[in-house]
Short mmCIF file of C-alpha atoms and ligand atoms in Angstrom, two decimals:
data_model
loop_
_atom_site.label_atom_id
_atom_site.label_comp_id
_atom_site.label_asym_id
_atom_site.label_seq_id
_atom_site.Cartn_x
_atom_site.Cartn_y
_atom_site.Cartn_z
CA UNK X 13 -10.08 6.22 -17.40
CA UNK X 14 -9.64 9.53 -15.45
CA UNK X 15 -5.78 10.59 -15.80
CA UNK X 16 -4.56 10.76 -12.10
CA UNK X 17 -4.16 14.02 -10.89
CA UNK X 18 -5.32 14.15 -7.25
CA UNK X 19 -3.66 11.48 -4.60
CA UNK X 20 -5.01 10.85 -1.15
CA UNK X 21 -2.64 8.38 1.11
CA UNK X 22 -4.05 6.88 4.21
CA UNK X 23 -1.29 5.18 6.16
CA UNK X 24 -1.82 3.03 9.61
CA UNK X 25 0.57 1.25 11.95
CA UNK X 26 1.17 -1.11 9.45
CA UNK X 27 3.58 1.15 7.99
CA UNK X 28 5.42 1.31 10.58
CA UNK X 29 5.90 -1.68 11.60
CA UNK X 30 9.20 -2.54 9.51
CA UNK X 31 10.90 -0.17 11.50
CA UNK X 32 10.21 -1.83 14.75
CA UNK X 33 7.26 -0.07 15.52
CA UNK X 34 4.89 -2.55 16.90
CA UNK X 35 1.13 -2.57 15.31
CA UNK X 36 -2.13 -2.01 17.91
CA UNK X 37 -3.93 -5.43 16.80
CA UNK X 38 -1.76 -8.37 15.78
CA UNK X 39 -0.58 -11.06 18.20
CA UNK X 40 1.88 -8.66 19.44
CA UNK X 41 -0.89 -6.03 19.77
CA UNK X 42 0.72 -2.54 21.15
CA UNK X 43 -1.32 -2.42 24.50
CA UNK X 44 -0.22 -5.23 25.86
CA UNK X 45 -3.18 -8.19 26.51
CA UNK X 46 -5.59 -4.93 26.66
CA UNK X 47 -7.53 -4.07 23.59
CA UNK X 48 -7.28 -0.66 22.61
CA UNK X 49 -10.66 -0.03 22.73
CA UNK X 50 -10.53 -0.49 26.00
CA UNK X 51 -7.97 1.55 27.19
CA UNK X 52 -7.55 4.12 24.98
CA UNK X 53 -10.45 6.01 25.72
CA UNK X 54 -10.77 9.54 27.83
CA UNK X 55 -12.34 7.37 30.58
CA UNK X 56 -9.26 5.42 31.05
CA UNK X 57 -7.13 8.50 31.14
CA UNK X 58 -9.32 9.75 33.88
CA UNK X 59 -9.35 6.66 35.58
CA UNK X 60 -6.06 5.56 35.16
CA UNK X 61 -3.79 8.80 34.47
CA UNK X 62 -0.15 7.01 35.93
CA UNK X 63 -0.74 4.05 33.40
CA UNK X 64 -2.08 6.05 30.32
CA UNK X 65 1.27 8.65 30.59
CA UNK X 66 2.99 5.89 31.23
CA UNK X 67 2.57 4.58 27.96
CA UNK X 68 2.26 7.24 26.38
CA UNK X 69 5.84 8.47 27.85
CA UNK X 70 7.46 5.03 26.82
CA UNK X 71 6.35 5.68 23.10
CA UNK X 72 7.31 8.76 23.27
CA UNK X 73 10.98 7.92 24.42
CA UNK X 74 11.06 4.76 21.66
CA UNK X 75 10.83 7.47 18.98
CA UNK X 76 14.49 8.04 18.39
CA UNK X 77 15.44 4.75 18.74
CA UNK X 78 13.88 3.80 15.13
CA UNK X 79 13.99 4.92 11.52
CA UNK X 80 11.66 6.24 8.50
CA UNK X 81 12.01 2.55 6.48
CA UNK X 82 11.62 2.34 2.85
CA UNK X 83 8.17 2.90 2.53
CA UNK X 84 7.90 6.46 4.56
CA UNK X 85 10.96 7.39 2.29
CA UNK X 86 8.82 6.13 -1.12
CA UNK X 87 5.90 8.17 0.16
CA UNK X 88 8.49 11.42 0.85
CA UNK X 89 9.49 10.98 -2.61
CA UNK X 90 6.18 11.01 -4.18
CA UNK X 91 5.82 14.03 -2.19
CA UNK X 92 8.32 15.59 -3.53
CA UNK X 93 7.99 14.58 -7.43
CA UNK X 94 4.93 14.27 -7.74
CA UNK X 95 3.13 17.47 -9.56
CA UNK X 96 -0.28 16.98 -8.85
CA UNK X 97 -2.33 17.66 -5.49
CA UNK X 98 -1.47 15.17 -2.46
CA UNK X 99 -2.52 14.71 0.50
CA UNK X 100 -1.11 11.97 3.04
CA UNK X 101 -3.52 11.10 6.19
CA UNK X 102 -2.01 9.19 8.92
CA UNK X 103 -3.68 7.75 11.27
CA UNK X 104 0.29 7.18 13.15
CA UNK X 105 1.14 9.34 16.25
CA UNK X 106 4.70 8.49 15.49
CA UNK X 107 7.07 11.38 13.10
CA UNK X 108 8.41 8.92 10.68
CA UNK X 109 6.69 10.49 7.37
CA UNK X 110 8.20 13.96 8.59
CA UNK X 111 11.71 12.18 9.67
CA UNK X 112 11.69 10.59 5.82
CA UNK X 113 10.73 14.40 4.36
CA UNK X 114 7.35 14.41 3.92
CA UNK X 115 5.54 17.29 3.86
CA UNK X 116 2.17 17.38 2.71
CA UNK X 117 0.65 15.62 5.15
CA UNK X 118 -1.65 15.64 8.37
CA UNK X 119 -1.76 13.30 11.75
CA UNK X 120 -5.29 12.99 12.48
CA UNK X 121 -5.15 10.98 15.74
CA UNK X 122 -2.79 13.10 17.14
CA UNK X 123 1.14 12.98 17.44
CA UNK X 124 3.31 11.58 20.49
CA UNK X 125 5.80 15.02 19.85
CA UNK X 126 2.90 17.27 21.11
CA UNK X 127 1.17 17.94 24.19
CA UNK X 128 -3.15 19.04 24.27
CA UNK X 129 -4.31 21.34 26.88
CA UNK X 130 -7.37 19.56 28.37
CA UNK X 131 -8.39 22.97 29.70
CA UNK X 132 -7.95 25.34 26.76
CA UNK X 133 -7.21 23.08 23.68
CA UNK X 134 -3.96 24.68 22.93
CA UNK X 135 -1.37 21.89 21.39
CA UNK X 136 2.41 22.42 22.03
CA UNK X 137 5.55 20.52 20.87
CA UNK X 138 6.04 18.41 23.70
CA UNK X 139 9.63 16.23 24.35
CA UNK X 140 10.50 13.93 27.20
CA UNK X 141 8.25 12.80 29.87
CA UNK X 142 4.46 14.22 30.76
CA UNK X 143 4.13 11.65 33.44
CA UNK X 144 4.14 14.43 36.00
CA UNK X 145 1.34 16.00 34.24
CA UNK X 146 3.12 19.43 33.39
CA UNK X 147 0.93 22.76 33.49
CA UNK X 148 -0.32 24.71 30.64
CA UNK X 149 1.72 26.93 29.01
CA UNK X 150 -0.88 28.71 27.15
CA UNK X 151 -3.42 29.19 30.13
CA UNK X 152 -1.34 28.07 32.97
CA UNK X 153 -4.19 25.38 33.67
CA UNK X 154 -2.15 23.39 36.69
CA UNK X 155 -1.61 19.96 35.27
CA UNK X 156 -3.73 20.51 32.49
CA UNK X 157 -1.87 19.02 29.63
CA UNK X 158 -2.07 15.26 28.08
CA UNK X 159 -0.91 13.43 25.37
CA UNK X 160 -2.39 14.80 21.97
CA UNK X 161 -3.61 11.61 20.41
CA UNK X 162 -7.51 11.13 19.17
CA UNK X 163 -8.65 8.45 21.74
CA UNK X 164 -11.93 6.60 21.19
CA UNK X 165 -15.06 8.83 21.40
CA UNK X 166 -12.78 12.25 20.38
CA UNK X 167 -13.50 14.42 16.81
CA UNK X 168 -10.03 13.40 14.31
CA UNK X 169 -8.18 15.92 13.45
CA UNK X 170 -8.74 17.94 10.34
CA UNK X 171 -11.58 16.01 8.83
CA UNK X 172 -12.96 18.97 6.90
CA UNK X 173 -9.54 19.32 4.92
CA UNK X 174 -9.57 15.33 4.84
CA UNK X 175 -13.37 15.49 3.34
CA UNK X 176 -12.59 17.75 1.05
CA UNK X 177 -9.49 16.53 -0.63
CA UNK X 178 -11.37 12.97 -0.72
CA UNK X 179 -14.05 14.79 -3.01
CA UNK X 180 -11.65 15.99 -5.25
CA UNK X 181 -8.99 12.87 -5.32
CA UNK X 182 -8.92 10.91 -8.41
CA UNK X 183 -6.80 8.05 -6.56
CA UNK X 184 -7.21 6.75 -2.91
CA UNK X 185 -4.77 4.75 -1.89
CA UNK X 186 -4.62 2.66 1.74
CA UNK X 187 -1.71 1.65 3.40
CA UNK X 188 -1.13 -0.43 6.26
CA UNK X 189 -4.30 0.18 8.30
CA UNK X 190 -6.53 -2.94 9.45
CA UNK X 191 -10.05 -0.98 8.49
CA UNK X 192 -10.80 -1.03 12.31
CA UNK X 193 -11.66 2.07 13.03
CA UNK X 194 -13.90 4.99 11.94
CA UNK X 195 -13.70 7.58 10.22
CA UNK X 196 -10.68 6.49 8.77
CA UNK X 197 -12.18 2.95 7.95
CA UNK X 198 -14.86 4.63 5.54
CA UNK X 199 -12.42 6.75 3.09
CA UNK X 200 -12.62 4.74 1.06
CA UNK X 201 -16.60 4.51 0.59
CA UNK X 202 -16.14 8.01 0.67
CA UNK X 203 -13.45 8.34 -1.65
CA UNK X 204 -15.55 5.86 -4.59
CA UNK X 205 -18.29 7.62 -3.76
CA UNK X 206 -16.85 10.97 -5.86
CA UNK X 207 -15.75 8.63 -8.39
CA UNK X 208 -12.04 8.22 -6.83
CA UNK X 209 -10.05 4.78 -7.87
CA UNK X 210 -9.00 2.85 -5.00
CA UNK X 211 -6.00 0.65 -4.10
CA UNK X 212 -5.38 -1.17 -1.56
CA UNK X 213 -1.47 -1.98 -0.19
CA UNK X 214 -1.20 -4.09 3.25
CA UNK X 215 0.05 -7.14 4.34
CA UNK X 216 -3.30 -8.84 4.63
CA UNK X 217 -7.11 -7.66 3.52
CA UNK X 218 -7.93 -5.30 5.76
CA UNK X 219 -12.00 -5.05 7.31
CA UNK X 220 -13.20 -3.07 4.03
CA UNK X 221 -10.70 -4.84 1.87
CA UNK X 222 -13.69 -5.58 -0.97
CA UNK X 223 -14.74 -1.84 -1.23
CA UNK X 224 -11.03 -1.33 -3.12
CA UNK X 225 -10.60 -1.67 -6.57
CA UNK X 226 -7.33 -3.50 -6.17
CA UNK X 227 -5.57 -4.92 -3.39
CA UNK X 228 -2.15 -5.86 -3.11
CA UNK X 229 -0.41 -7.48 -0.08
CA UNK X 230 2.91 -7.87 1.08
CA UNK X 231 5.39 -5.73 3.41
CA UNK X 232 5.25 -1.89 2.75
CA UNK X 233 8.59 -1.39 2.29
CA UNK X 234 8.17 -4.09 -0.71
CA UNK X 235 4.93 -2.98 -2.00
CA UNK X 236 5.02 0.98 -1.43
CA UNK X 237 8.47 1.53 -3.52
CA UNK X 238 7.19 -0.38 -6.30
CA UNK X 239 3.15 1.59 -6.48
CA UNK X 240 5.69 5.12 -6.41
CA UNK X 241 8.18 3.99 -9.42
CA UNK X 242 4.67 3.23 -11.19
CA UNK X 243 3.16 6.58 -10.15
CA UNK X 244 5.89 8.56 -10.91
CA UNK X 245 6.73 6.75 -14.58
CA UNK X 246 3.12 7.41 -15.77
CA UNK X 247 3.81 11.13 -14.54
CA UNK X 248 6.95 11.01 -16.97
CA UNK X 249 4.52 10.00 -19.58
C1 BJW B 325 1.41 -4.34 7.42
C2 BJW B 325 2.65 -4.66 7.85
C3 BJW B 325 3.66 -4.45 6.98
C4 BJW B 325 1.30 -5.13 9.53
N1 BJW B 325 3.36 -3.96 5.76
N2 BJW B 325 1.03 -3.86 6.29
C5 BJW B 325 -19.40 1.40 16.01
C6 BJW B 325 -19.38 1.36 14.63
C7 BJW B 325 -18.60 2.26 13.89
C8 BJW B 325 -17.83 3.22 14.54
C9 BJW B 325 -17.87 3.25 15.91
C10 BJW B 325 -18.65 2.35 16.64
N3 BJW B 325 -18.45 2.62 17.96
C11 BJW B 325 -17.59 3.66 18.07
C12 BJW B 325 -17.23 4.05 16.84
C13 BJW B 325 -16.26 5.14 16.49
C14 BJW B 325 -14.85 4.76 16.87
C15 BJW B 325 -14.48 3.44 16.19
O1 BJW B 325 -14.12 3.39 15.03
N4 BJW B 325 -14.52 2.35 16.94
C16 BJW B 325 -14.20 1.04 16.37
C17 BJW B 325 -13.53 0.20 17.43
C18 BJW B 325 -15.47 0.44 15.82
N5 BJW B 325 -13.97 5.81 16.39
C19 BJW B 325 -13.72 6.89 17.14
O2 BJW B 325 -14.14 7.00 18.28
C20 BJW B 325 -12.95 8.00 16.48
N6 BJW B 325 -13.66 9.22 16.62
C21 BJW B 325 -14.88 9.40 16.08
O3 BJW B 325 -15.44 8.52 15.45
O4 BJW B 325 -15.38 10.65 16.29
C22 BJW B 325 -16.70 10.92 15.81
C23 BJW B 325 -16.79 11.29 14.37
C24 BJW B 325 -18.02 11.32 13.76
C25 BJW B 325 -18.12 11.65 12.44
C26 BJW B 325 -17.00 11.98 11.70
C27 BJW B 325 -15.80 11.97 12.30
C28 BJW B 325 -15.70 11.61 13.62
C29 BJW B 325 -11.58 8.18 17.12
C30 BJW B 325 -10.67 7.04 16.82
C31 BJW B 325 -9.33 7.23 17.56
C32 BJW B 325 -8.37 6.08 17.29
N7 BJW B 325 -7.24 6.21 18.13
C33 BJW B 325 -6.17 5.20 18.04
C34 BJW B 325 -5.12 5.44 19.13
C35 BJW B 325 -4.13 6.52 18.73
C36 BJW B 325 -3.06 6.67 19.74
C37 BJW B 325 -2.06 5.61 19.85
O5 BJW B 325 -1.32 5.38 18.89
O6 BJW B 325 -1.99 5.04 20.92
O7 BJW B 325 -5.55 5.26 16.78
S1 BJW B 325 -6.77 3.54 18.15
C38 BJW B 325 -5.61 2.86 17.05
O8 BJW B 325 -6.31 2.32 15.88
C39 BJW B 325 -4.77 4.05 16.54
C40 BJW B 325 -4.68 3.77 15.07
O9 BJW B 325 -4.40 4.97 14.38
C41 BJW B 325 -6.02 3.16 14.75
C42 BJW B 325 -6.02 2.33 13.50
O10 BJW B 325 -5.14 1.24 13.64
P1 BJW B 325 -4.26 0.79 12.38
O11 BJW B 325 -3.28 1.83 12.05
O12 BJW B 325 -5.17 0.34 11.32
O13 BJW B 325 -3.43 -0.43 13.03
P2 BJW B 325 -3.85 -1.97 13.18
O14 BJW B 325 -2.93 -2.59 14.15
O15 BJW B 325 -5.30 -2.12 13.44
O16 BJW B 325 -3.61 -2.59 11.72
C43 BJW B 325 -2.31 -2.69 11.17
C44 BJW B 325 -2.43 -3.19 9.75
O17 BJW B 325 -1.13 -3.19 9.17
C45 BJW B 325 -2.96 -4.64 9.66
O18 BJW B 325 -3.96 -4.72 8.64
C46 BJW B 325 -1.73 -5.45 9.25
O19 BJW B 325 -2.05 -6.54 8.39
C47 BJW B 325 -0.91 -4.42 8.50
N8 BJW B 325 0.52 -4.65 8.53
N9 BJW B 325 2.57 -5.15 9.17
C48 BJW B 325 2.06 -3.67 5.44
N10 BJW B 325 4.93 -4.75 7.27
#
């Protein structure tokens, strides 16, 4: 077997959830009775600007109101500790992998804490409301910014960087993410692909649960300590 060297995380909602955080397709599905397919789309924001800020604005404002749980602060450790190349992808527009310390990491659907220029594509740090649909300040465009998240039909952030640390990783490892939605759903084709194990850590199988090499479910903050005490004692040898 290939001695681990190269890590790729993939986190999702699921993650989250323990810290009161609620997930976008359970019972208690985030958008409310809508499916997010549905709403979270540039369409609806054009259609429906007052309810997509809205919501947008109310996530926003929740954010201080939780806490990185055990399993962002497992993953911050790793980061830390762990002497080999990592990357962690999440798909989560909330902070709590930065809040726990994590560092090397991306968000590539976009953050609540920043604000996109629909006009120029600059992104800014962005706090409190945008309800009022503030105006660019990179370009001045009146009322030109929106929330930075990836809806349905937009390019992910960073997928080049994402691609090319899959093609190198020698571990792929999924967290808390249903397998819904594309392109984040096919890492881990991708990932086996270059000859990557796989591992699987989520409450239930997820959509592409049989293209892992192992699966393990229960609550991240049970299951994500645990794989990080076993990473980081085969690192001590
Ligand atoms: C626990 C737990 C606990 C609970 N412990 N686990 C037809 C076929 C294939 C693809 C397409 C298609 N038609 C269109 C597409 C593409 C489309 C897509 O995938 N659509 C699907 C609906 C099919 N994708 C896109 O449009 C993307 N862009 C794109 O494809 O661009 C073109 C491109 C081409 C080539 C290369 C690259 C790109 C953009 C997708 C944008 C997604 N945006 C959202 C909203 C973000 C903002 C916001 O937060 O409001 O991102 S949608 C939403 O879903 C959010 C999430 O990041 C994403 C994934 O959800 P996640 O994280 O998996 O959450 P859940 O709720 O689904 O699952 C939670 C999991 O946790 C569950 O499994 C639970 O069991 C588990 N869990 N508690 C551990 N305590």
């Amino acid at each position: 077997m290939t001695e681990t060297r190269n890590i790729v995380i993939l986190t999702g909602a699921g993650l989250s959830a323990e810290s009161g955080l609620a997930t976008f397709r359970g019972p208690d599905g985030l958008w409310e009775g809508h499916r997010v397919e549905d709403v979270c789309t540039p369409e609806a924001l054009a259609r429906d600007p007052v309810m997509v800020h809205r919501f947008y604005d109310a996530r926003r404002a929740a954010l201080p109101t939780v806490a990185p749980n055990a399993a962002h602060r497992a993953i911050a450790r790793l980061d830390a500790e762990w002497a080999g190349e990592l990357l962690i992808v999440t798909q989560n527009v909330d902070d709590l992998h930065e809040r726990a310390g994590a560092k090397r990491m991306l968000h590539m659907h976009g953050e609540l804490r920043s604000a996109l220029c629909a006009e120029c594509g600059a992104r800014q740090g962005w706090e409190g409301p945008m309800g009022h649909r503030p105006d660019c300040a990179n370009c001045a465009a009146p009322g030109g910014l929106r929330p930075d998240i990836v809806f349905f039909g937009e390019m992910p952030y960073e997928m080049e960087r994402i691609e090319a640390a899959l093609a190198e990783a020698d571990l792929f490892v999924s967290i808390g993410t249903s397998g819904a939605v594309y392109p984040a759903a096919g890492f881990v084709q991708t990932a086996r692909h270059h000859g990557s194990d796989t591992l699987e850590l989520n409450l239930e199988p997820s959509a592409g649960s049989y293209f892992f090499a192992e699966t393990r479910l229960g609550p991240a903050t049970e299951l994500v300590p645990a794989w990080v005490d076993e990473v980081l004692a085969g690192q001590r040898g």
